[in-house]
Amino acid sequence: MAARDIALITGGASGIGAATAIRLARRMAVVIADRDLPAAERLAASIKQDGGNAFAIEMDVASGTSVRQAVARISQDIGPVRHLFSNAGINIRQPVEDITPPDWAAMMNTHVRGGFLVAQAVLARMLADRRGGIVFTSSDFAVVGMARGAAYAAAKTALYSLAKSLALECAPFGVRVNAIGPGPIDTPLLRNRPEAEWREATDRFARIVPMRRLGSADEVAACVDFLLSDRASFITGQLLHPNGGQVMW
Ligand code: NAI
């Protein structure tokens, strides 16, 4: 892998995205794109302090204008995006009768529209160069569904479908597109609930996950690092599950 390769990581300022930025920075330049610019800047500074090459950029993946402007700035100031980790995400847990049209739209716009917009913005150059790779963050729930999470699971299934279609379309050009389907991972997204509810949730995960624990963000980052490397050179259109054995299919 050439040292000048550039990876764009959306939702890169926290959790799985941040762990992936730290890992990928060992072998390429990373652009940490997030709607939380101060957090992205803090992470970029810390990676640079450790000798890596990192940049922070503000991007709201749900906004076509924001995505276009950010990707244009990256191409102009840093270089072409060779690897995309399309990972920005939100979660809203609620029974189906409480899902409002704005909640539904936020979920679809962030995950599905956001995944599409960012991939579209970087793909033309990858296809022209016949080099590059994309990984989307889907979820275990893309396969098995989720009570009190219908909008989230629907968005994650759509992302997996997007990954498969792009994989088919891009394969002749040597551009690979995959998805990851993590199980429960200890990140701010999962912890974003009252303390008692978090304790109850970790107890439940310890019971239902065959490996009896939550995963770490770095365990997911290791999968993304693999899929975006030449070690995965014949893998495309797949959903790889770092999930402690929770879902097998
Ligand atoms: P996190 O909350 O730690 O990180 C998510 C990041 O995405 C944050 O930095 C946030 O500012 C950013 N973000 C949210 N909306 C954005 C937008 N519109 N534009 C740009 N950035 C935006 O969460 P975590 O857990 O690291 O999640 C990363 C991805 O992994 C998400 O797509 C999530 O759905 C997925 N996932 C997480 C699992 C878990 O158990 N933590 C399990 C399966 C999937």
PDB file of C-alpha atoms and ligand atoms in Angstrom:
ATOM      1  CA  MET A   1       0.000   0.000   0.000  1.00  0.00           C
ATOM      2  CA  ALA A   2       1.522   3.332  -1.033  1.00  0.00           C
ATOM      3  CA  ALA A   3       2.250   5.723   1.842  1.00  0.00           C
ATOM      4  CA  ARG A   4       0.277   8.483   0.131  1.00  0.00           C
ATOM      5  CA  ASP A   5      -3.010   6.529   0.190  1.00  0.00           C
ATOM      6  CA  ILE A   6      -5.849   8.479   1.776  1.00  0.00           C
ATOM      7  CA  ALA A   7      -8.724   7.019   3.774  1.00  0.00           C
ATOM      8  CA  LEU A   8     -11.900   8.984   4.448  1.00  0.00           C
ATOM      9  CA  ILE A   9     -13.720   7.928   7.610  1.00  0.00           C
ATOM     10  CA  THR A  10     -17.195   9.316   8.250  1.00  0.00           C
ATOM     11  CA  GLY A  11     -18.324   9.424  11.843  1.00  0.00           C
ATOM     12  CA  GLY A  12     -14.595   9.249  12.465  1.00  0.00           C
ATOM     13  CA  ALA A  13     -14.525  11.322  15.642  1.00  0.00           C
ATOM     14  CA  SER A  14     -15.935   8.716  18.035  1.00  0.00           C
ATOM     15  CA  GLY A  15     -16.295   5.014  18.771  1.00  0.00           C
ATOM     16  CA  ILE A  16     -15.736   2.597  15.861  1.00  0.00           C
ATOM     17  CA  GLY A  17     -14.789   5.384  13.429  1.00  0.00           C
ATOM     18  CA  ALA A  18     -12.154   6.809  15.793  1.00  0.00           C
ATOM     19  CA  ALA A  19     -10.637   3.377  16.488  1.00  0.00           C
ATOM     20  CA  THR A  20     -10.479   2.763  12.725  1.00  0.00           C
ATOM     21  CA  ALA A  21      -8.833   6.140  12.074  1.00  0.00           C
ATOM     22  CA  ILE A  22      -6.166   5.292  14.659  1.00  0.00           C
ATOM     23  CA  ARG A  23      -5.530   1.872  13.068  1.00  0.00           C
ATOM     24  CA  LEU A  24      -5.512   3.027   9.434  1.00  0.00           C
ATOM     25  CA  ALA A  25      -3.191   5.923  10.308  1.00  0.00           C
ATOM     26  CA  ARG A  26      -0.442   3.336  10.830  1.00  0.00           C
ATOM     27  CA  ARG A  27      -0.328   2.777   7.065  1.00  0.00           C
ATOM     28  CA  MET A  28      -2.011   5.723   5.312  1.00  0.00           C
ATOM     29  CA  ALA A  29      -3.240   9.298   5.730  1.00  0.00           C
ATOM     30  CA  VAL A  30      -6.655   9.532   7.355  1.00  0.00           C
ATOM     31  CA  VAL A  31      -9.347  12.163   6.967  1.00  0.00           C
ATOM     32  CA  ILE A  32     -11.640  12.211   9.981  1.00  0.00           C
ATOM     33  CA  ALA A  33     -15.006  13.525   8.785  1.00  0.00           C
ATOM     34  CA  ASP A  34     -17.683  14.204  11.349  1.00  0.00           C
ATOM     35  CA  ARG A  35     -20.461  16.633  12.118  1.00  0.00           C
ATOM     36  CA  ASP A  36     -18.645  17.135  15.447  1.00  0.00           C
ATOM     37  CA  LEU A  37     -15.643  19.083  14.133  1.00  0.00           C
ATOM     38  CA  PRO A  38     -13.969  19.824  17.507  1.00  0.00           C
ATOM     39  CA  ALA A  39     -13.924  16.089  18.342  1.00  0.00           C
ATOM     40  CA  ALA A  40     -12.528  15.278  14.873  1.00  0.00           C
ATOM     41  CA  GLU A  41      -9.828  17.928  15.365  1.00  0.00           C
ATOM     42  CA  ARG A  42      -8.877  16.539  18.776  1.00  0.00           C
ATOM     43  CA  LEU A  43      -8.463  13.037  17.329  1.00  0.00           C
ATOM     44  CA  ALA A  44      -6.471  14.284  14.319  1.00  0.00           C
ATOM     45  CA  ALA A  45      -4.133  16.170  16.662  1.00  0.00           C
ATOM     46  CA  SER A  46      -3.613  13.086  18.814  1.00  0.00           C
ATOM     47  CA  ILE A  47      -2.881  10.878  15.757  1.00  0.00           C
ATOM     48  CA  LYS A  48      -0.379  13.461  14.498  1.00  0.00           C
ATOM     49  CA  GLN A  49       1.270  13.557  17.899  1.00  0.00           C
ATOM     50  CA  ASP A  50       1.780   9.784  17.575  1.00  0.00           C
ATOM     51  CA  GLY A  51       3.460  10.252  14.174  1.00  0.00           C
ATOM     52  CA  GLY A  52       0.457   9.636  11.891  1.00  0.00           C
ATOM     53  CA  ASN A  53      -0.894  11.783   9.081  1.00  0.00           C
ATOM     54  CA  ALA A  54      -4.417  12.932   9.961  1.00  0.00           C
ATOM     55  CA  PHE A  55      -6.839  15.669   8.903  1.00  0.00           C
ATOM     56  CA  ALA A  56     -10.179  16.729  10.355  1.00  0.00           C
ATOM     57  CA  ILE A  57     -13.079  17.966   8.280  1.00  0.00           C
ATOM     58  CA  GLU A  58     -16.647  18.943   9.113  1.00  0.00           C
ATOM     59  CA  MET A  59     -19.178  16.856   7.217  1.00  0.00           C
ATOM     60  CA  ASP A  60     -22.874  16.169   7.720  1.00  0.00           C
ATOM     61  CA  VAL A  61     -23.360  13.006   5.678  1.00  0.00           C
ATOM     62  CA  ALA A  62     -27.109  13.642   5.454  1.00  0.00           C
ATOM     63  CA  SER A  63     -26.525  16.872   3.516  1.00  0.00           C
ATOM     64  CA  GLY A  64     -25.604  16.648  -0.154  1.00  0.00           C
ATOM     65  CA  THR A  65     -24.059  20.126  -0.065  1.00  0.00           C
ATOM     66  CA  SER A  66     -21.930  19.341   2.984  1.00  0.00           C
ATOM     67  CA  VAL A  67     -20.706  16.052   1.459  1.00  0.00           C
ATOM     68  CA  ARG A  68     -19.893  17.615  -1.921  1.00  0.00           C
ATOM     69  CA  GLN A  69     -18.042  20.551  -0.390  1.00  0.00           C
ATOM     70  CA  ALA A  70     -16.054  18.387   2.023  1.00  0.00           C
ATOM     71  CA  VAL A  71     -15.019  15.853  -0.638  1.00  0.00           C
ATOM     72  CA  ALA A  72     -14.024  18.683  -3.034  1.00  0.00           C
ATOM     73  CA  ARG A  73     -11.859  20.225  -0.288  1.00  0.00           C
ATOM     74  CA  ILE A  74     -10.233  16.865   0.455  1.00  0.00           C
ATOM     75  CA  SER A  75      -9.436  16.251  -3.247  1.00  0.00           C
ATOM     76  CA  GLN A  76      -8.027  19.745  -3.643  1.00  0.00           C
ATOM     77  CA  ASP A  77      -6.069  20.106  -0.377  1.00  0.00           C
ATOM     78  CA  ILE A  78      -5.077  16.520   0.480  1.00  0.00           C
ATOM     79  CA  GLY A  79      -5.557  14.233  -2.532  1.00  0.00           C
ATOM     80  CA  PRO A  80      -7.888  11.598  -3.965  1.00  0.00           C
ATOM     81  CA  VAL A  81      -9.751   9.369  -1.515  1.00  0.00           C
ATOM     82  CA  ARG A  82      -8.517   5.813  -2.045  1.00  0.00           C
ATOM     83  CA  HIS A  83     -10.433   4.142   0.802  1.00  0.00           C
ATOM     84  CA  LEU A  84     -13.807   5.039   2.290  1.00  0.00           C
ATOM     85  CA  PHE A  85     -15.099   3.845   5.634  1.00  0.00           C
ATOM     86  CA  SER A  86     -18.724   5.010   5.525  1.00  0.00           C
ATOM     87  CA  ASN A  87     -19.619   4.710   9.168  1.00  0.00           C
ATOM     88  CA  ALA A  88     -21.478   7.780  10.503  1.00  0.00           C
ATOM     89  CA  GLY A  89     -24.540   6.660  12.389  1.00  0.00           C
ATOM     90  CA  ILE A  90     -27.163   7.420  14.995  1.00  0.00           C
ATOM     91  CA  ASN A  91     -29.562   5.253  16.935  1.00  0.00           C
ATOM     92  CA  ILE A  92     -33.035   5.876  18.266  1.00  0.00           C
ATOM     93  CA  ARG A  93     -34.624   3.132  20.355  1.00  0.00           C
ATOM     94  CA  GLN A  94     -38.403   3.275  20.458  1.00  0.00           C
ATOM     95  CA  PRO A  95     -41.487   1.115  19.953  1.00  0.00           C
ATOM     96  CA  VAL A  96     -42.853   1.252  16.420  1.00  0.00           C
ATOM     97  CA  GLU A  97     -45.900   3.310  17.422  1.00  0.00           C
ATOM     98  CA  ASP A  98     -43.613   6.099  18.713  1.00  0.00           C
ATOM     99  CA  ILE A  99     -41.493   6.463  15.565  1.00  0.00           C
ATOM    100  CA  THR A 100     -42.297   9.894  14.135  1.00  0.00           C
ATOM    101  CA  PRO A 101     -41.793  10.771  10.458  1.00  0.00           C
ATOM    102  CA  PRO A 102     -38.829  13.044  11.440  1.00  0.00           C
ATOM    103  CA  ASP A 103     -37.233  10.169  13.442  1.00  0.00           C
ATOM    104  CA  TRP A 104     -37.651   7.867  10.444  1.00  0.00           C
ATOM    105  CA  ALA A 105     -36.245  10.503   8.085  1.00  0.00           C
ATOM    106  CA  ALA A 106     -33.236  11.169  10.366  1.00  0.00           C
ATOM    107  CA  MET A 107     -32.416   7.465  10.429  1.00  0.00           C
ATOM    108  CA  MET A 108     -32.720   7.011   6.652  1.00  0.00           C
ATOM    109  CA  ASN A 109     -30.973  10.289   5.821  1.00  0.00           C
ATOM    110  CA  THR A 110     -27.986   9.599   8.059  1.00  0.00           C
ATOM    111  CA  HIS A 111     -27.418   5.942   7.219  1.00  0.00           C
ATOM    112  CA  VAL A 112     -28.838   5.271   3.750  1.00  0.00           C
ATOM    113  CA  ARG A 113     -28.782   8.655   2.025  1.00  0.00           C
ATOM    114  CA  GLY A 114     -25.515   9.514   3.808  1.00  0.00           C
ATOM    115  CA  GLY A 115     -23.868   6.251   2.793  1.00  0.00           C
ATOM    116  CA  PHE A 116     -24.992   6.730  -0.799  1.00  0.00           C
ATOM    117  CA  LEU A 117     -23.947  10.398  -1.027  1.00  0.00           C
ATOM    118  CA  VAL A 118     -20.435   9.879   0.334  1.00  0.00           C
ATOM    119  CA  ALA A 119     -19.832   6.752  -1.768  1.00  0.00           C
ATOM    120  CA  GLN A 120     -21.051   8.535  -4.901  1.00  0.00           C
ATOM    121  CA  ALA A 121     -18.789  11.516  -4.185  1.00  0.00           C
ATOM    122  CA  VAL A 122     -15.624   9.399  -4.011  1.00  0.00           C
ATOM    123  CA  LEU A 123     -16.407   6.567  -6.442  1.00  0.00           C
ATOM    124  CA  ALA A 124     -15.875   8.372  -9.758  1.00  0.00           C
ATOM    125  CA  ARG A 125     -12.186   8.861  -9.004  1.00  0.00           C
ATOM    126  CA  MET A 126     -11.766   5.292  -7.653  1.00  0.00           C
ATOM    127  CA  LEU A 127     -13.362   3.832 -10.786  1.00  0.00           C
ATOM    128  CA  ALA A 128     -11.288   6.044 -13.096  1.00  0.00           C
ATOM    129  CA  ASP A 129      -8.089   4.985 -11.310  1.00  0.00           C
ATOM    130  CA  ARG A 130      -9.279   1.355 -11.062  1.00  0.00           C
ATOM    131  CA  ARG A 131      -8.187   1.359  -7.427  1.00  0.00           C
ATOM    132  CA  GLY A 132      -9.994   1.733  -4.159  1.00  0.00           C
ATOM    133  CA  GLY A 133     -12.276   0.222  -1.587  1.00  0.00           C
ATOM    134  CA  ILE A 134     -15.334   1.014   0.470  1.00  0.00           C
ATOM    135  CA  VAL A 135     -16.644  -0.437   3.720  1.00  0.00           C
ATOM    136  CA  PHE A 136     -20.104   0.479   5.042  1.00  0.00           C
ATOM    137  CA  THR A 137     -21.036   0.049   8.678  1.00  0.00           C
ATOM    138  CA  SER A 138     -24.210  -1.998   8.686  1.00  0.00           C
ATOM    139  CA  SER A 139     -25.200  -4.085  11.728  1.00  0.00           C
ATOM    140  CA  ASP A 140     -26.148  -7.530  12.950  1.00  0.00           C
ATOM    141  CA  PHE A 141     -29.681  -6.170  12.968  1.00  0.00           C
ATOM    142  CA  ALA A 142     -29.572  -5.851   9.165  1.00  0.00           C
ATOM    143  CA  VAL A 143     -29.998  -9.621   9.124  1.00  0.00           C
ATOM    144  CA  VAL A 144     -32.140 -10.451  12.150  1.00  0.00           C
ATOM    145  CA  GLY A 145     -34.252  -7.333  12.765  1.00  0.00           C
ATOM    146  CA  MET A 146     -34.606  -5.444  16.025  1.00  0.00           C
ATOM    147  CA  ALA A 147     -37.547  -4.991  18.384  1.00  0.00           C
ATOM    148  CA  ARG A 148     -37.833  -1.280  19.336  1.00  0.00           C
ATOM    149  CA  GLY A 149     -35.420  -0.491  16.513  1.00  0.00           C
ATOM    150  CA  ALA A 150     -37.412  -0.878  13.297  1.00  0.00           C
ATOM    151  CA  ALA A 151     -36.074   2.306  11.676  1.00  0.00           C
ATOM    152  CA  TYR A 152     -32.471   1.525  12.613  1.00  0.00           C
ATOM    153  CA  ALA A 153     -32.648  -2.063  11.375  1.00  0.00           C
ATOM    154  CA  ALA A 154     -34.386  -1.039   8.135  1.00  0.00           C
ATOM    155  CA  ALA A 155     -31.651   1.544   7.482  1.00  0.00           C
ATOM    156  CA  LYS A 156     -28.901  -0.993   8.178  1.00  0.00           C
ATOM    157  CA  THR A 157     -30.468  -3.576   5.844  1.00  0.00           C
ATOM    158  CA  ALA A 158     -30.682  -0.924   3.124  1.00  0.00           C
ATOM    159  CA  LEU A 159     -26.983  -0.155   3.625  1.00  0.00           C
ATOM    160  CA  TYR A 160     -26.082  -3.817   3.218  1.00  0.00           C
ATOM    161  CA  SER A 161     -28.127  -3.899   0.020  1.00  0.00           C
ATOM    162  CA  LEU A 162     -26.362  -0.756  -1.210  1.00  0.00           C
ATOM    163  CA  ALA A 163     -22.995  -2.393  -0.502  1.00  0.00           C
ATOM    164  CA  LYS A 164     -23.949  -5.473  -2.566  1.00  0.00           C
ATOM    165  CA  SER A 165     -25.181  -3.460  -5.551  1.00  0.00           C
ATOM    166  CA  LEU A 166     -22.121  -1.200  -5.543  1.00  0.00           C
ATOM    167  CA  ALA A 167     -19.893  -4.270  -5.200  1.00  0.00           C
ATOM    168  CA  LEU A 168     -21.427  -5.752  -8.369  1.00  0.00           C
ATOM    169  CA  GLU A 169     -21.186  -2.480 -10.243  1.00  0.00           C
ATOM    170  CA  CYS A 170     -17.598  -1.714  -9.213  1.00  0.00           C
ATOM    171  CA  ALA A 171     -16.067  -5.198  -9.305  1.00  0.00           C
ATOM    172  CA  PRO A 172     -15.030  -4.999 -12.996  1.00  0.00           C
ATOM    173  CA  PHE A 173     -13.048  -1.856 -12.129  1.00  0.00           C
ATOM    174  CA  GLY A 174     -11.106  -3.483  -9.286  1.00  0.00           C
ATOM    175  CA  VAL A 175     -12.939  -1.465  -6.634  1.00  0.00           C
ATOM    176  CA  ARG A 176     -14.203  -3.618  -3.758  1.00  0.00           C
ATOM    177  CA  VAL A 177     -17.236  -2.733  -1.626  1.00  0.00           C
ATOM    178  CA  ASN A 178     -18.059  -4.558   1.599  1.00  0.00           C
ATOM    179  CA  ALA A 179     -20.015  -4.042   4.801  1.00  0.00           C
ATOM    180  CA  ILE A 180     -19.481  -4.898   8.426  1.00  0.00           C
ATOM    181  CA  GLY A 181     -22.240  -6.059  10.738  1.00  0.00           C
ATOM    182  CA  PRO A 182     -20.999  -5.520  14.290  1.00  0.00           C
ATOM    183  CA  GLY A 183     -22.751  -6.955  17.318  1.00  0.00           C
ATOM    184  CA  PRO A 184     -22.909  -4.887  20.513  1.00  0.00           C
ATOM    185  CA  ILE A 185     -19.789  -2.714  20.712  1.00  0.00           C
ATOM    186  CA  ASP A 186     -18.841  -0.602  23.711  1.00  0.00           C
ATOM    187  CA  THR A 187     -19.031   2.931  22.242  1.00  0.00           C
ATOM    188  CA  PRO A 188     -20.769   6.204  23.184  1.00  0.00           C
ATOM    189  CA  LEU A 189     -23.640   5.211  20.829  1.00  0.00           C
ATOM    190  CA  LEU A 190     -24.443   2.151  22.920  1.00  0.00           C
ATOM    191  CA  ARG A 191     -23.743   3.855  26.259  1.00  0.00           C
ATOM    192  CA  ASN A 192     -26.062   6.748  25.469  1.00  0.00           C
ATOM    193  CA  ARG A 193     -28.738   5.758  28.018  1.00  0.00           C
ATOM    194  CA  PRO A 194     -29.332   6.123  31.758  1.00  0.00           C
ATOM    195  CA  GLU A 195     -26.774   4.351  33.996  1.00  0.00           C
ATOM    196  CA  ALA A 196     -29.223   1.714  35.307  1.00  0.00           C
ATOM    197  CA  GLU A 197     -30.365   0.899  31.781  1.00  0.00           C
ATOM    198  CA  TRP A 198     -26.713   0.585  30.666  1.00  0.00           C
ATOM    199  CA  ARG A 199     -25.970  -1.870  33.510  1.00  0.00           C
ATOM    200  CA  GLU A 200     -29.044  -3.890  32.554  1.00  0.00           C
ATOM    201  CA  ALA A 201     -27.955  -3.840  28.902  1.00  0.00           C
ATOM    202  CA  THR A 202     -24.407  -5.038  29.615  1.00  0.00           C
ATOM    203  CA  ASP A 203     -25.799  -7.885  31.783  1.00  0.00           C
ATOM    204  CA  ARG A 204     -28.112  -8.840  28.925  1.00  0.00           C
ATOM    205  CA  PHE A 205     -25.306  -8.791  26.355  1.00  0.00           C
ATOM    206  CA  ALA A 206     -23.189 -10.939  28.654  1.00  0.00           C
ATOM    207  CA  ARG A 207     -26.028 -13.489  28.624  1.00  0.00           C
ATOM    208  CA  ILE A 208     -26.941 -13.461  24.952  1.00  0.00           C
ATOM    209  CA  VAL A 209     -23.595 -12.967  23.182  1.00  0.00           C
ATOM    210  CA  PRO A 210     -21.924 -16.393  22.935  1.00  0.00           C
ATOM    211  CA  MET A 211     -18.555 -14.816  23.826  1.00  0.00           C
ATOM    212  CA  ARG A 212     -20.234 -13.361  26.955  1.00  0.00           C
ATOM    213  CA  ARG A 213     -19.137  -9.770  26.470  1.00  0.00           C
ATOM    214  CA  LEU A 214     -19.420  -6.613  24.392  1.00  0.00           C
ATOM    215  CA  GLY A 215     -16.926  -6.066  21.593  1.00  0.00           C
ATOM    216  CA  SER A 216     -14.436  -3.207  21.559  1.00  0.00           C
ATOM    217  CA  ALA A 217     -14.249  -0.531  18.873  1.00  0.00           C
ATOM    218  CA  ASP A 218     -10.738  -1.689  18.016  1.00  0.00           C
ATOM    219  CA  GLU A 219     -11.975  -5.244  17.327  1.00  0.00           C
ATOM    220  CA  VAL A 220     -14.275  -3.754  14.683  1.00  0.00           C
ATOM    221  CA  ALA A 221     -11.511  -1.474  13.381  1.00  0.00           C
ATOM    222  CA  ALA A 222      -9.341  -4.563  12.799  1.00  0.00           C
ATOM    223  CA  CYS A 223     -12.029  -5.939  10.420  1.00  0.00           C
ATOM    224  CA  VAL A 224     -12.246  -2.658   8.508  1.00  0.00           C
ATOM    225  CA  ASP A 225      -8.453  -2.483   8.273  1.00  0.00           C
ATOM    226  CA  PHE A 226      -8.478  -6.019   6.829  1.00  0.00           C
ATOM    227  CA  LEU A 227     -11.268  -5.337   4.303  1.00  0.00           C
ATOM    228  CA  LEU A 228      -9.490  -2.181   3.105  1.00  0.00           C
ATOM    229  CA  SER A 229      -6.201  -4.026   2.653  1.00  0.00           C
ATOM    230  CA  ASP A 230      -4.779  -6.200  -0.119  1.00  0.00           C
ATOM    231  CA  ARG A 231      -5.236  -9.212   2.190  1.00  0.00           C
ATOM    232  CA  ALA A 232      -8.936  -8.974   1.257  1.00  0.00           C
ATOM    233  CA  SER A 233      -8.211  -8.648  -2.470  1.00  0.00           C
ATOM    234  CA  PHE A 234     -10.824 -11.254  -3.574  1.00  0.00           C
ATOM    235  CA  ILE A 235     -13.534 -10.234  -1.108  1.00  0.00           C
ATOM    236  CA  THR A 236     -16.378  -8.006  -2.275  1.00  0.00           C
ATOM    237  CA  GLY A 237     -20.081  -7.645  -1.514  1.00  0.00           C
ATOM    238  CA  GLN A 238     -19.743  -9.381   1.849  1.00  0.00           C
ATOM    239  CA  LEU A 239     -21.085  -8.597   5.314  1.00  0.00           C
ATOM    240  CA  LEU A 240     -18.399  -9.407   7.898  1.00  0.00           C
ATOM    241  CA  HIS A 241     -19.620  -9.816  11.456  1.00  0.00           C
ATOM    242  CA  PRO A 242     -17.443  -8.853  14.427  1.00  0.00           C
ATOM    243  CA  ASN A 243     -20.165  -9.962  16.848  1.00  0.00           C
ATOM    244  CA  GLY A 244     -18.882 -12.556  19.314  1.00  0.00           C
ATOM    245  CA  GLY A 245     -21.005 -15.205  17.584  1.00  0.00           C
ATOM    246  CA  GLN A 246     -24.294 -13.418  18.221  1.00  0.00           C
ATOM    247  CA  VAL A 247     -25.643 -13.808  14.675  1.00  0.00           C
ATOM    248  CA  MET A 248     -24.653 -16.604  12.303  1.00  0.00           C
ATOM    249  CA  TRP A 249     -26.320 -17.054   8.950  1.00  0.00           C
TER     250      TRP A 249
HETATM  251  P1  NAI B   1     -20.573   6.794  18.092  1.00  0.00           P
HETATM  252  O1  NAI B   1     -21.772   7.554  18.521  1.00  0.00           O
HETATM  253  O2  NAI B   1     -19.450   6.596  19.045  1.00  0.00           O
HETATM  254  O3  NAI B   1     -19.978   7.448  16.756  1.00  0.00           O
HETATM  255  C1  NAI B   1     -20.799   7.893  15.719  1.00  0.00           C
HETATM  256  C2  NAI B   1     -20.158   9.117  15.081  1.00  0.00           C
HETATM  257  O4  NAI B   1     -20.944   9.488  13.938  1.00  0.00           O
HETATM  258  C3  NAI B   1     -20.127  10.331  16.008  1.00  0.00           C
HETATM  259  O5  NAI B   1     -18.841  10.916  16.014  1.00  0.00           O
HETATM  260  C4  NAI B   1     -21.166  11.276  15.389  1.00  0.00           C
HETATM  261  O6  NAI B   1     -20.866  12.660  15.599  1.00  0.00           O
HETATM  262  C5  NAI B   1     -21.072  10.888  13.933  1.00  0.00           C
HETATM  263  N1  NAI B   1     -22.265  11.264  13.173  1.00  0.00           N
HETATM  264  C6  NAI B   1     -23.566  11.000  13.466  1.00  0.00           C
HETATM  265  N2  NAI B   1     -24.368  11.533  12.525  1.00  0.00           N
HETATM  266  C7  NAI B   1     -23.556  12.124  11.609  1.00  0.00           C
HETATM  267  C8  NAI B   1     -23.799  12.864  10.418  1.00  0.00           C
HETATM  268  N3  NAI B   1     -25.044  13.107   9.972  1.00  0.00           N
HETATM  269  N4  NAI B   1     -22.729  13.306   9.709  1.00  0.00           N
HETATM  270  C9  NAI B   1     -21.473  13.078  10.155  1.00  0.00           C
HETATM  271  N5  NAI B   1     -21.182  12.429  11.300  1.00  0.00           N
HETATM  272  C10 NAI B   1     -22.225  11.964  12.018  1.00  0.00           C
HETATM  273  O7  NAI B   1     -21.139   5.398  17.577  1.00  0.00           O
HETATM  274  P2  NAI B   1     -20.459   4.014  17.115  1.00  0.00           P
HETATM  275  O8  NAI B   1     -20.999   2.971  17.982  1.00  0.00           O
HETATM  276  O9  NAI B   1     -19.020   4.170  16.922  1.00  0.00           O
HETATM  277  O10 NAI B   1     -21.197   3.853  15.719  1.00  0.00           O
HETATM  278  C11 NAI B   1     -20.529   3.878  14.477  1.00  0.00           C
HETATM  279  C12 NAI B   1     -21.380   3.108  13.489  1.00  0.00           C
HETATM  280  O11 NAI B   1     -21.458   1.750  13.928  1.00  0.00           O
HETATM  281  C13 NAI B   1     -22.820   3.598  13.350  1.00  0.00           C
HETATM  282  O12 NAI B   1     -23.192   3.548  11.989  1.00  0.00           O
HETATM  283  C14 NAI B   1     -23.603   2.577  14.164  1.00  0.00           C
HETATM  284  O13 NAI B   1     -24.932   2.479  13.726  1.00  0.00           O
HETATM  285  C15 NAI B   1     -22.812   1.332  13.890  1.00  0.00           C
HETATM  286  N6  NAI B   1     -22.974   0.214  14.814  1.00  0.00           N
HETATM  287  C16 NAI B   1     -22.694   0.363  16.144  1.00  0.00           C
HETATM  288  C17 NAI B   1     -22.835  -0.707  17.001  1.00  0.00           C
HETATM  289  C18 NAI B   1     -22.558  -0.587  18.462  1.00  0.00           C
HETATM  290  O14 NAI B   1     -22.941  -1.526  19.212  1.00  0.00           O
HETATM  291  N7  NAI B   1     -21.925   0.449  18.955  1.00  0.00           N
HETATM  292  C19 NAI B   1     -23.283  -2.026  16.505  1.00  0.00           C
HETATM  293  C20 NAI B   1     -23.518  -2.073  15.086  1.00  0.00           C
HETATM  294  C21 NAI B   1     -23.366  -0.988  14.282  1.00  0.00           C
END
